[in-house]
Amino acid sequence: MTAVSDSSTSTGTSTIGTSTIGTSTNGTSTNGTATSIGHPLEPLTAEEVATAGALLRELAELGPKARFVFITLHEPPKADVLGWTPGAPPLPREAELMVYDKGARTTYEGVVSLTDRDLVGWRPVPGVQPPIMFEEFMSCEEIVRADPRWQAAMRKRGVEDFSLAMIDPWAASWTGPEDDPAARRISRPLTWMRSAPGEHGYARPVEGLVVLVDLDAGEVIEVTDHGVVPLPPKAGNYEAAWQFDEGNVPAFEGYRDGLKPIEISQPEGPSFTVDGHAVSWQKWELRVGFTPREGLVLHQVGYRDRGTLRPLIYRASLAEMYVPYGDPKPTHRFKNVFDQGEYGVGWLANPLTLGCDCVGHIHYFDGVVNDQDAAAVTIPNAVCLHEEDAGIAWKHTDFRSGAVEVRRRRRLVISTIVTVGNYEYGYFWYLYNDGTIEYEVKLTGVISTAAVPVGEVPTHGTLVAPGLYGPNHQHFFCVRLDMTVDGPVNRVVEVDSRPSPAGPDNPHGNAWETVQTTLTSEALAQRDTDANRARYWRIESATETSALGAPTGYALMPGANVPPMYSPDAVFAPRAGFTGHQLWVTAHDPAQRFAAGDYPNQSPGGDGLPAYAAGDRDLDGADVVVWYTFGAHHVVRPEDWPVMPVSTVGFMLKPSGFFDGNPALDLPPSEPAGGHCHSG
Ligand SMILES: [Cu+2]
């Protein structure tokens, strides 16, 4: 978990963690407070979060056990935002609130007008469970620790000091009708044992012990002991204070040497400008957003081309992430978690530190979220903005004349890192100065661990230390791209490459061609990657053409990908219907934001993309939303222990007939000191 303190104050705002703001040898940072508050997509301020909670409490007459799950900007309609110009009167400010009443065991959704101090919407949502809230996440551990059945099971494993146990409240999944979200609100926590306070506890999983907790009642329902597996014998400490100790796996022999300083110097400052949450950099313009569920959101990404700002993406966001485990043992079979929809990745964001998480000249954005009393919680430096050298942009040497032209490539990096229990996820957007957009997820942190008797080799995982293994699992990330390529009227075309048919048009057998298929409706726009066809998808304007006469477009270029490995007949499979296809296209609907639906916690499934697309709306010349899911396949390696080297997965959006030629021709030459770039 992040260093989040439960520190709400009477003023309704609080700040978590610590941060370094100012200058250091590893760069400089600025941390802007909003100055362009008039823009309709500015995230809620801390004051607005607290006001929204107070208004709802009063206007909806909330009961004493009402808890605030999420408080988020209720974005104005897209048409209103697109019609708004700087200097115009501000659009009405509204907040949307998800509330869970623990007394009535009912979830509510509300919208309050901050402008009119009025209740705009309020409704119960029957039969669903909202995400596990932070206060539940933290209280669950003590509830289990105090339970005599759990204590008895721990004694069977030789544990007497229960204070050393770590109990992580895993979301319950849906294992059958007994998990009916309408009936009870549950968690299935898992236990690990430290040998001393502060130790890396994931080295010693308590295998075979499944606990069921009623989160409403705050009590353990049952403890099921599937049999003792000895705690793995070896430590796995990686923290500086511990790693010199004897007995760690792998053995640590001290820090390497020879690392000389690399200093990033930007003597004239960065090339970007920031106003509130609006960012301009090298022809790119965008807005940075942040919500407690989604974390980092990009709004209104556009590129200034020969004086005209050309829109590309109206809203880009993580739409869900899903981590199913492939180990049938009792402690792992229910591990299929939706880290966004069952917890919320925004308010799990780390406060980032200059010189560690990001180097160079940094601009930080704080993330404003809420606690369960509706107090605003400010995560300092939740989003990092900086620019990087990214190798060469292009180069050619005329071998006859020796003339060399080479330009450096740069990228603007907008990133956030979240901690979900044992795992870390970094979400990185890169905007390049050649028009490319890249999205990359960095996976690091600690694998979820399991135990076997020493000497045994696990079937569904990889041994990382004696008696300790990492179960097979996958991570699926779905990104929602509300596209506006040269305007809101777009279409999506699938582009395959294939050998040309044999015959008189292909007399030598060397010919191959691309085949373009317009995905004209939602039923037809459920597609999968096909590396053998070099498949990609082009999001085209249905109204604008390039100088060459073709529709302007951007191509979604898949990176590494993998389908789910679990059986489609698995009881939990319908929970993540969106993973049935890697690409979905839907008609724009601002209420359809989450790939597994609004409430995946304890859900038996069926919601989200399969439901959104059920109407089979027309997509040819429509306001389209593109959903791309990519999987990180994790067969654990011994090298992933005791903390994982970063692994990356993602995709790109590349201009594909959007420009009339190489958009980076105008990058100025960068001459090395005392010379110039040439051959020989
Ligand atoms: Cu993994």
XYZ file of C-alpha atoms and ligand atoms in Angstrom:
681
model
C 0.000 0.000 0.000
C 0.967 3.603 -0.370
C 1.849 5.662 2.656
C -1.679 6.903 3.012
C -2.627 8.266 6.371
C -6.174 8.518 7.514
C -5.813 12.179 8.301
C -9.003 13.913 7.412
C -9.334 17.180 9.234
C -12.167 19.419 10.239
C -11.442 21.683 7.291
C -12.295 18.827 4.980
C -8.926 18.574 3.288
C -5.782 16.663 4.002
C -2.493 15.824 2.418
C -0.822 12.460 2.320
C 2.761 11.370 2.118
C 5.716 13.622 1.619
C 7.227 15.121 -1.454
C 10.236 17.027 -2.598
C 9.359 20.232 -4.325
C 12.057 22.597 -5.472
C 15.483 21.994 -6.911
C 17.925 19.185 -6.455
C 20.940 17.866 -8.266
C 18.703 15.553 -10.250
C 16.544 18.251 -11.686
C 13.985 20.808 -10.815
C 10.315 20.672 -10.306
C 7.329 22.877 -10.228
C 3.998 22.037 -8.779
C 1.251 24.093 -10.259
C -1.961 25.011 -8.652
C -4.790 25.541 -11.050
C -4.926 28.979 -12.571
C -7.241 28.134 -15.473
C -9.998 26.988 -13.162
C -12.533 28.256 -15.654
C -11.967 25.311 -17.988
C -14.824 22.818 -17.734
C -12.470 19.817 -17.489
C -10.322 21.081 -14.622
C -10.440 18.277 -12.032
C -12.339 18.938 -8.836
C -10.352 20.994 -6.357
C -10.028 19.887 -2.749
C -12.572 22.507 -1.797
C -14.999 21.262 -4.447
C -14.639 17.650 -3.250
C -15.426 18.632 0.317
C -18.297 20.869 -0.780
C -19.774 18.118 -2.941
C -19.750 15.714 -0.018
C -21.294 18.230 2.346
C -23.988 19.169 -0.155
C -24.926 15.575 -0.809
C -24.982 14.743 2.874
C -27.441 17.575 3.406
C -29.573 17.415 0.262
C -29.897 13.626 0.023
C -30.381 13.298 3.777
C -27.754 10.592 4.075
C -27.959 8.132 6.914
C -25.292 7.932 9.628
C -23.630 4.898 8.039
C -23.310 6.395 4.547
C -19.760 6.168 3.229
C -18.329 8.073 0.270
C -16.676 5.768 -2.255
C -15.724 8.162 -5.064
C -16.223 11.884 -5.642
C -15.376 12.851 -9.208
C -15.893 15.728 -11.600
C -19.140 15.175 -13.479
C -17.871 16.198 -16.864
C -20.168 18.463 -18.858
C -21.571 17.074 -22.109
C -18.920 16.742 -24.815
C -20.694 19.210 -27.100
C -20.731 21.825 -24.340
C -17.026 21.355 -23.658
C -16.153 21.500 -27.356
C -18.273 24.640 -27.688
C -16.606 26.350 -24.746
C -13.795 28.828 -25.393
C -11.387 30.440 -22.940
C -12.879 33.629 -21.609
C -16.454 32.420 -22.005
C -18.514 32.092 -18.805
C -17.664 28.889 -16.940
C -19.925 25.900 -17.515
C -21.861 24.680 -14.463
C -19.597 22.703 -12.120
C -20.975 19.346 -11.039
C -19.644 16.425 -9.029
C -20.697 12.798 -9.306
C -20.650 10.782 -6.102
C -20.763 7.077 -5.416
C -22.085 6.423 -1.926
C -22.443 3.188 -0.035
C -24.826 3.116 2.919
C -23.561 0.410 5.231
C -26.762 0.578 7.265
C -29.116 0.043 4.338
C -26.522 -2.087 2.486
C -27.326 -0.028 -0.594
C -25.234 1.722 -3.216
C -26.275 5.150 -4.466
C -25.159 7.401 -7.289
C -25.634 11.123 -7.004
C -24.806 14.274 -8.930
C -24.647 17.632 -7.188
C -24.352 21.037 -8.770
C -21.553 22.974 -7.130
C -22.669 26.040 -9.039
C -26.295 25.943 -7.866
C -25.656 24.006 -4.640
C -28.392 21.652 -5.716
C -29.037 17.937 -6.024
C -29.142 17.100 -9.739
C -29.457 13.326 -9.521
C -29.834 10.663 -6.841
C -30.682 7.011 -7.255
C -30.078 3.694 -5.570
C -28.271 1.055 -7.631
C -29.661 -2.282 -6.493
C -27.766 -5.539 -6.558
C -24.228 -4.205 -6.912
C -21.181 -3.812 -4.710
C -19.001 -0.721 -4.981
C -15.224 -1.038 -4.753
C -13.525 -1.986 -1.509
C -12.952 1.337 0.219
C -9.674 2.333 1.788
C -11.064 2.290 5.313
C -12.314 -1.251 4.685
C -8.980 -2.209 3.167
C -7.238 -1.114 6.346
C -9.784 -2.356 8.906
C -10.088 -5.824 7.377
C -6.604 -6.740 8.572
C -7.423 -6.121 12.234
C -10.782 -7.880 11.972
C -9.080 -11.049 10.745
C -6.167 -10.787 13.177
C -8.599 -10.766 16.097
C -10.591 -13.799 14.939
C -10.082 -16.940 17.089
C -10.542 -19.297 14.112
C -7.836 -17.521 12.149
C -5.618 -17.477 15.235
C -6.112 -21.228 15.695
C -5.134 -21.841 12.081
C -2.033 -19.702 12.532
C -1.023 -21.597 15.680
C -1.186 -24.796 13.627
C 1.510 -23.175 11.492
C 3.670 -22.408 14.491
C 2.728 -18.733 14.665
C 2.239 -17.190 18.095
C 2.935 -13.498 17.405
C -0.076 -12.496 15.309
C 1.104 -8.899 15.082
C 3.641 -10.016 12.461
C 0.944 -11.229 10.058
C 0.072 -9.220 6.944
C -3.511 -9.738 5.836
C -4.344 -8.326 2.387
C -8.082 -7.961 1.675
C -8.339 -9.474 -1.789
C -11.563 -8.743 -3.620
C -13.815 -11.778 -3.340
C -14.357 -12.497 -7.055
C -17.539 -14.416 -7.777
C -17.205 -18.090 -6.941
C -20.911 -18.912 -7.062
C -24.341 -17.784 -5.871
C -23.078 -17.497 -2.274
C -21.191 -14.399 -3.441
C -24.389 -12.690 -4.645
C -23.615 -8.965 -4.470
C -27.226 -8.270 -3.465
C -26.877 -10.471 -0.397
C -23.642 -9.454 1.295
C -20.468 -7.433 0.928
C -17.418 -9.651 1.276
C -13.677 -9.947 0.897
C -11.399 -12.980 0.841
C -8.215 -11.830 2.595
C -4.946 -13.716 2.279
C -2.279 -13.929 4.956
C 1.509 -13.623 4.895
C 3.937 -13.830 7.830
C 6.870 -11.625 8.653
C 9.587 -12.862 10.983
C 10.163 -9.331 12.321
C 8.344 -6.000 11.975
C 8.993 -4.302 8.646
C 10.319 -7.398 6.931
C 9.345 -8.330 3.346
C 6.362 -10.416 4.357
C 5.451 -11.710 0.920
C 8.342 -14.155 1.341
C 6.130 -16.252 3.613
C 2.617 -16.828 2.278
C 0.228 -18.725 4.513
C -0.866 -21.333 1.997
C -4.220 -23.074 2.240
C -5.902 -20.554 4.549
C -8.987 -18.837 3.121
C -10.891 -16.270 5.153
C -14.277 -14.824 4.281
C -15.048 -11.409 5.769
C -18.365 -9.561 5.884
C -17.233 -5.993 5.254
C -20.563 -4.517 6.383
C -20.706 -6.327 9.699
C -16.966 -6.024 10.177
C -16.614 -9.677 11.096
C -15.152 -12.895 9.846
C -17.816 -15.193 8.382
C -15.696 -18.285 8.085
C -12.144 -19.545 8.076
C -11.368 -22.525 5.874
C -8.116 -24.337 6.453
C -7.188 -26.534 3.513
C -4.162 -27.935 5.299
C -0.830 -26.705 6.535
C 1.970 -26.009 4.090
C 5.090 -24.973 5.995
C 6.047 -21.310 5.738
C 8.914 -20.963 3.246
C 12.179 -20.934 5.199
C 14.086 -18.139 3.480
C 13.791 -14.376 3.727
C 13.583 -12.262 0.593
C 14.479 -8.812 1.791
C 15.333 -6.134 -0.725
C 15.019 -2.960 1.370
C 18.320 -1.290 2.097
C 17.944 -1.790 5.850
C 17.555 -5.534 5.461
C 19.346 -6.688 2.389
C 22.742 -7.223 4.042
C 21.232 -9.760 6.448
C 22.161 -13.421 6.170
C 19.626 -15.808 4.715
C 18.011 -13.744 2.000
C 17.217 -15.320 -1.356
C 18.922 -14.301 -3.522
C 22.069 -13.649 -1.479
C 23.171 -10.018 -1.538
C 26.857 -9.195 -1.740
C 26.730 -5.400 -1.681
C 26.126 -2.590 -4.096
C 27.881 -2.607 -7.454
C 30.245 0.229 -8.232
C 31.277 2.099 -11.349
C 28.057 4.066 -11.781
C 29.139 7.599 -12.641
C 26.672 10.478 -12.545
C 24.302 11.168 -15.406
C 22.904 14.640 -15.084
C 19.987 15.928 -17.083
C 20.612 19.585 -17.778
C 17.912 21.878 -19.115
C 19.577 25.256 -18.603
C 16.796 27.161 -20.325
C 14.022 25.208 -18.634
C 11.610 22.768 -20.222
C 10.022 23.161 -23.657
C 6.530 22.721 -22.262
C 4.198 25.225 -20.696
C 1.500 24.451 -18.151
C -1.534 26.515 -17.255
C -3.661 24.861 -14.602
C -4.025 21.392 -16.092
C -3.522 22.518 -19.706
C -0.217 21.484 -21.277
C 1.454 22.690 -24.483
C 4.583 21.093 -25.847
C 6.049 21.037 -29.335
C 2.765 21.362 -31.233
C 0.964 19.045 -28.814
C -1.821 20.389 -26.652
C -3.726 18.453 -24.031
C -5.257 18.599 -20.588
C -4.298 16.406 -17.662
C -7.104 14.964 -15.560
C -7.190 12.744 -12.516
C -10.021 10.750 -10.941
C -10.036 8.472 -7.882
C -11.061 5.447 -9.939
C -9.130 5.936 -13.188
C -6.124 7.896 -11.986
C -4.455 9.762 -14.839
C -6.789 10.842 -17.644
C -5.852 12.786 -20.769
C -8.369 15.197 -22.248
C -8.534 16.972 -25.567
C -5.269 15.792 -27.053
C -4.549 17.704 -30.246
C -1.674 18.620 -32.542
C -1.036 22.081 -33.926
C -0.333 21.584 -37.615
C 0.637 24.630 -39.680
C -1.232 26.916 -37.343
C -4.366 24.813 -36.898
C -5.040 22.800 -33.736
C -6.229 19.430 -35.038
C -8.108 17.320 -32.465
C -7.182 13.662 -31.993
C -8.522 12.266 -28.732
C -11.282 13.777 -26.630
C -10.630 11.567 -23.602
C -8.074 8.805 -22.997
C -8.335 6.712 -19.854
C -7.663 3.363 -18.312
C -11.045 1.630 -18.558
C -10.227 -1.406 -16.400
C -7.477 -3.746 -15.486
C -7.951 -7.377 -14.717
C -5.547 -9.861 -13.168
C -6.657 -13.512 -13.272
C -4.444 -16.180 -11.667
C -4.023 -19.622 -13.202
C -3.486 -21.750 -10.110
C -6.374 -24.023 -9.019
C -5.339 -24.183 -5.348
C -7.882 -22.908 -2.789
C -5.873 -19.803 -1.928
C -5.489 -18.737 -5.568
C -8.564 -19.875 -7.466
C -10.544 -16.711 -6.613
C -7.719 -14.348 -7.458
C -9.182 -12.630 -10.504
C -9.146 -9.002 -9.521
C -10.220 -5.780 -11.195
C -7.719 -3.399 -9.700
C -9.488 -0.351 -11.054
C -13.135 -1.254 -10.538
C -12.667 -3.176 -7.275
C -10.282 -0.724 -5.607
C -9.692 2.408 -7.730
C -6.204 3.120 -9.024
C -6.400 6.921 -8.733
C -6.360 7.123 -5.021
C -3.707 4.392 -4.844
C -1.319 6.734 -6.702
C 2.120 7.275 -5.185
C 3.454 10.723 -4.337
C 6.351 10.888 -6.822
C 9.812 12.049 -5.851
C 12.187 14.156 -7.892
C 15.386 12.373 -8.896
C 13.855 8.969 -8.133
C 10.614 8.459 -10.018
C 11.286 11.183 -12.579
C 14.439 13.057 -13.576
C 14.907 16.306 -15.424
C 12.786 19.389 -15.212
C 9.532 18.109 -13.797
C 6.105 19.592 -13.469
C 3.989 17.746 -10.957
C 0.231 17.647 -10.733
C -1.361 16.757 -7.422
C -4.172 14.219 -7.417
C -7.261 15.169 -5.469
C -9.359 12.261 -4.230
C -11.719 11.705 -1.311
C -11.868 9.683 1.840
C -14.970 7.901 3.097
C -16.095 10.937 5.113
C -16.012 13.009 1.890
C -12.953 14.925 3.008
C -10.624 15.799 0.162
C -7.305 13.980 0.183
C -4.523 15.531 -1.858
C -1.880 13.146 -3.183
C 1.078 15.458 -3.793
C 2.948 14.954 -7.061
C 0.610 12.203 -8.241
C 1.339 12.917 -11.906
C 4.760 13.681 -13.337
C 5.234 15.690 -16.539
C 8.646 15.986 -18.167
C 10.398 15.746 -21.509
C 13.087 13.308 -22.555
C 15.529 12.788 -25.351
C 14.241 9.740 -27.249
C 17.067 8.858 -29.626
C 17.050 9.890 -33.234
C 13.927 11.166 -34.952
C 15.270 10.504 -38.447
C 18.539 10.320 -40.331
C 19.966 9.948 -43.790
C 23.492 9.988 -45.144
C 23.928 10.672 -48.841
C 26.744 8.210 -49.349
C 27.909 9.967 -52.504
C 28.162 13.478 -51.146
C 28.694 12.595 -47.524
C 25.868 14.947 -46.565
C 24.285 13.878 -43.294
C 21.012 15.040 -41.902
C 19.972 13.779 -38.490
C 17.479 15.079 -35.970
C 16.966 14.208 -32.343
C 13.644 12.832 -31.214
C 12.009 13.883 -27.992
C 9.011 12.828 -26.065
C 6.775 14.380 -23.462
C 6.174 11.924 -20.622
C 3.019 12.070 -18.513
C 3.055 9.380 -15.863
C 1.669 8.079 -12.619
C 2.564 5.056 -10.488
C 0.124 3.212 -8.269
C 0.525 0.579 -5.570
C -2.159 -2.097 -5.435
C -1.246 -4.287 -2.470
C 1.898 -6.123 -3.501
C 2.071 -4.842 -7.098
C 3.088 -1.549 -8.682
C 1.746 -0.277 -11.976
C 3.188 2.716 -13.804
C 0.923 4.271 -16.420
C 2.957 6.251 -18.935
C 1.756 8.328 -21.860
C 4.419 9.461 -24.313
C 3.828 12.153 -26.929
C 6.621 12.249 -29.506
C 7.591 15.184 -31.659
C 6.924 13.126 -34.805
C 3.212 12.843 -34.006
C 3.369 9.402 -32.380
C 1.505 8.668 -29.149
C 2.563 5.725 -27.027
C 0.934 4.202 -23.968
C 3.046 2.000 -21.776
C 2.267 0.189 -18.558
C 5.246 -0.589 -16.354
C 4.724 -3.588 -14.080
C 6.899 -3.848 -11.004
C 6.606 -4.358 -7.255
C 6.200 -7.786 -5.709
C 4.614 -10.865 -7.253
C 1.733 -12.475 -5.420
C 3.328 -15.477 -3.772
C 2.378 -19.046 -2.858
C 3.977 -21.848 -0.867
C 4.757 -25.519 -1.532
C 6.620 -27.980 0.692
C 10.382 -27.480 0.237
C 11.583 -29.744 -2.550
C 8.273 -29.773 -4.387
C 7.982 -28.172 -7.822
C 4.690 -26.336 -8.461
C 2.625 -27.213 -11.534
C 0.990 -23.795 -11.996
C 3.806 -21.451 -11.176
C 7.541 -20.933 -10.896
C 9.713 -21.575 -7.875
C 11.535 -18.393 -6.815
C 13.008 -19.567 -3.482
C 12.842 -22.828 -1.498
C 9.154 -23.554 -0.884
C 8.092 -20.263 -2.475
C 6.589 -19.762 -5.915
C 4.851 -17.222 -8.093
C 1.620 -18.584 -9.631
C 0.998 -18.168 -13.359
C -1.137 -15.111 -14.035
C -1.973 -12.435 -16.564
C -2.649 -8.713 -16.424
C -5.154 -7.227 -18.863
C -5.318 -3.483 -19.362
C -8.156 -1.881 -21.283
C -7.732 1.684 -22.496
C -10.720 3.727 -23.602
C -9.970 6.158 -26.398
C -12.758 8.606 -27.130
C -11.442 9.572 -30.547
C -11.880 12.850 -32.395
C -9.584 12.506 -35.407
C -10.003 15.879 -37.123
C -13.403 16.174 -35.468
C -15.996 13.962 -33.832
C -17.195 12.132 -36.958
C -14.909 9.141 -37.402
C -14.825 5.532 -38.549
C -12.535 2.600 -37.744
C -10.940 0.508 -40.489
C -9.153 -2.801 -39.922
C -6.020 -3.136 -42.036
C -4.616 -6.611 -42.748
C -1.684 -7.489 -44.963
C -1.822 -10.669 -47.036
C -0.217 -12.302 -50.061
C -1.979 -11.232 -53.250
C -3.998 -14.045 -54.836
C -2.071 -16.187 -57.281
C -2.874 -15.389 -60.891
C -2.011 -12.997 -63.677
C -1.842 -10.034 -61.269
C 0.759 -11.829 -59.180
C 2.788 -13.745 -61.758
C 5.950 -13.927 -59.628
C 4.310 -14.769 -56.324
C 6.004 -11.860 -54.594
C 2.997 -9.564 -54.375
C 1.203 -8.723 -51.181
C -1.375 -6.139 -50.391
C -3.358 -4.590 -47.609
C -7.020 -5.355 -47.172
C -9.106 -2.674 -45.504
C -12.386 -3.475 -43.810
C -14.535 -0.785 -42.255
C -15.973 -1.859 -38.919
C -19.428 -0.506 -39.597
C -21.306 -1.551 -36.482
C -20.670 -2.562 -32.880
C -21.332 -6.242 -33.604
C -18.690 -6.184 -36.340
C -16.256 -4.109 -34.301
C -15.199 -6.836 -31.851
C -11.815 -7.813 -33.171
C -8.580 -9.510 -32.206
C -4.968 -8.857 -33.011
C -3.442 -11.007 -35.748
C 0.333 -10.863 -35.917
C 0.305 -13.101 -38.995
C -1.633 -10.416 -40.839
C 0.290 -7.509 -39.259
C -3.153 -6.270 -38.288
C -3.735 -2.739 -37.144
C -6.685 -0.413 -36.983
C -6.966 3.013 -38.522
C -9.229 5.590 -36.938
C -10.232 7.868 -39.789
C -11.995 11.136 -40.131
C -15.247 10.666 -42.033
C -15.142 14.295 -43.114
C -11.529 15.400 -43.692
C -9.030 14.300 -46.300
C -5.300 14.824 -46.667
C -3.536 16.494 -49.595
C -3.352 13.032 -51.164
C -7.117 12.722 -51.112
C -7.453 9.972 -48.514
C -9.283 10.310 -45.187
C -6.980 11.609 -42.482
C -6.294 9.022 -39.823
C -4.336 7.662 -36.905
C -3.414 3.992 -36.633
C -3.704 1.985 -33.445
C -0.643 -0.271 -33.595
C -0.858 -3.221 -31.186
C 2.206 -4.228 -29.212
C 2.683 -7.573 -27.526
C -0.630 -9.140 -26.643
C -2.099 -12.401 -25.403
C -5.600 -13.809 -24.951
C -6.832 -15.053 -21.560
C -5.581 -18.543 -20.676
C -8.515 -19.542 -18.474
C -11.389 -21.626 -19.769
C -14.326 -19.664 -21.174
C -16.440 -22.029 -19.063
C -14.807 -20.881 -15.822
C -17.389 -19.583 -13.359
C -15.691 -16.184 -13.197
C -15.125 -15.827 -16.961
C -18.203 -13.652 -17.675
C -16.873 -11.057 -15.220
C -14.328 -9.932 -17.790
C -16.306 -10.265 -21.014
C -14.260 -7.424 -22.447
C -11.194 -9.687 -22.629
C -13.067 -11.793 -25.196
C -11.767 -9.374 -27.819
C -8.793 -7.062 -27.894
C -10.495 -4.304 -29.854
C -14.009 -3.053 -29.385
C -15.495 0.045 -30.956
C -18.650 1.598 -29.537
C -20.688 4.684 -30.259
C -19.907 7.500 -27.846
C -21.821 7.407 -24.580
C -20.290 9.240 -21.630
C -21.975 6.809 -19.230
C -20.051 3.904 -20.780
C -16.608 4.339 -19.302
C -15.611 1.016 -17.767
C -14.811 -2.138 -19.707
C -16.166 -4.504 -17.044
C -19.022 -2.214 -16.057
C -19.360 0.237 -13.220
C -19.467 -2.406 -10.452
C -17.240 -5.438 -11.065
C -16.809 -6.141 -7.342
C -18.531 -9.509 -6.640
C -20.230 -9.261 -10.015
C -21.118 -12.531 -11.762
C -20.452 -10.684 -15.016
C -22.175 -9.603 -18.176
C -21.703 -5.882 -17.731
C -19.317 -3.592 -19.548
C -18.342 -3.891 -23.186
C -20.527 -6.882 -24.126
C -23.538 -4.963 -22.769
C -22.459 -1.650 -24.281
C -22.183 -3.213 -27.724
C -25.395 -5.213 -27.496
C -27.367 -2.488 -29.266
C -25.162 -2.914 -32.354
C -25.087 0.816 -33.027
C -23.846 2.143 -36.344
C -20.191 3.199 -36.359
C -19.529 4.375 -39.920
C -19.257 8.139 -39.648
C -20.046 8.259 -35.941
C -18.598 9.625 -32.730
C -16.609 6.471 -31.944
C -14.939 5.187 -28.807
C -12.110 2.704 -29.309
C -11.354 0.229 -26.520
C -8.086 -1.634 -26.751
C -7.157 -4.419 -24.347
C -3.625 -5.712 -24.068
C -2.403 -8.517 -21.891
C 0.841 -8.950 -20.008
C 1.504 -12.664 -19.780
C 3.290 -13.463 -16.583
C 5.044 -16.765 -16.281
C 7.005 -15.755 -13.210
C 10.792 -15.876 -13.434
C 13.165 -16.396 -10.508
C 14.484 -12.962 -11.459
C 11.092 -11.486 -10.486
C 11.972 -12.180 -6.848
C 12.147 -10.484 -4.349
C 11.057 -7.403 -6.257
C 10.277 -7.405 -9.961
C 12.405 -5.679 -12.581
C 10.099 -3.417 -14.600
C 8.287 -5.192 -17.408
C 6.439 -3.161 -20.022
C 3.437 -3.624 -22.264
C 1.442 -1.158 -24.346
C 0.528 0.145 -27.788
C 0.996 3.092 -30.097
C -1.128 5.528 -32.000
C 0.719 6.628 -35.121
C -0.286 9.201 -37.685
C -1.392 7.265 -40.765
C -2.180 9.729 -43.525
C -2.938 12.374 -40.934
C -0.095 14.549 -42.196
C 0.965 15.135 -45.766
C 4.434 13.776 -45.065
C 6.976 13.445 -42.277
C 5.755 15.864 -39.608
C 9.204 15.988 -38.028
C 10.944 17.566 -41.042
C 10.817 20.863 -39.204
C 12.912 19.664 -36.277
C 15.931 21.965 -36.260
C 19.410 20.455 -36.621
C 21.199 20.029 -33.308
C 24.874 20.632 -33.795
C 27.326 19.086 -31.365
C 29.585 21.518 -29.552
C 32.495 22.505 -31.806
C 31.382 20.536 -34.821
C 28.497 19.266 -36.874
C 26.872 15.962 -37.760
C 28.525 14.465 -40.816
C 30.227 11.302 -41.887
C 33.975 10.873 -42.161
Cu 2.469 -10.206 -12.974
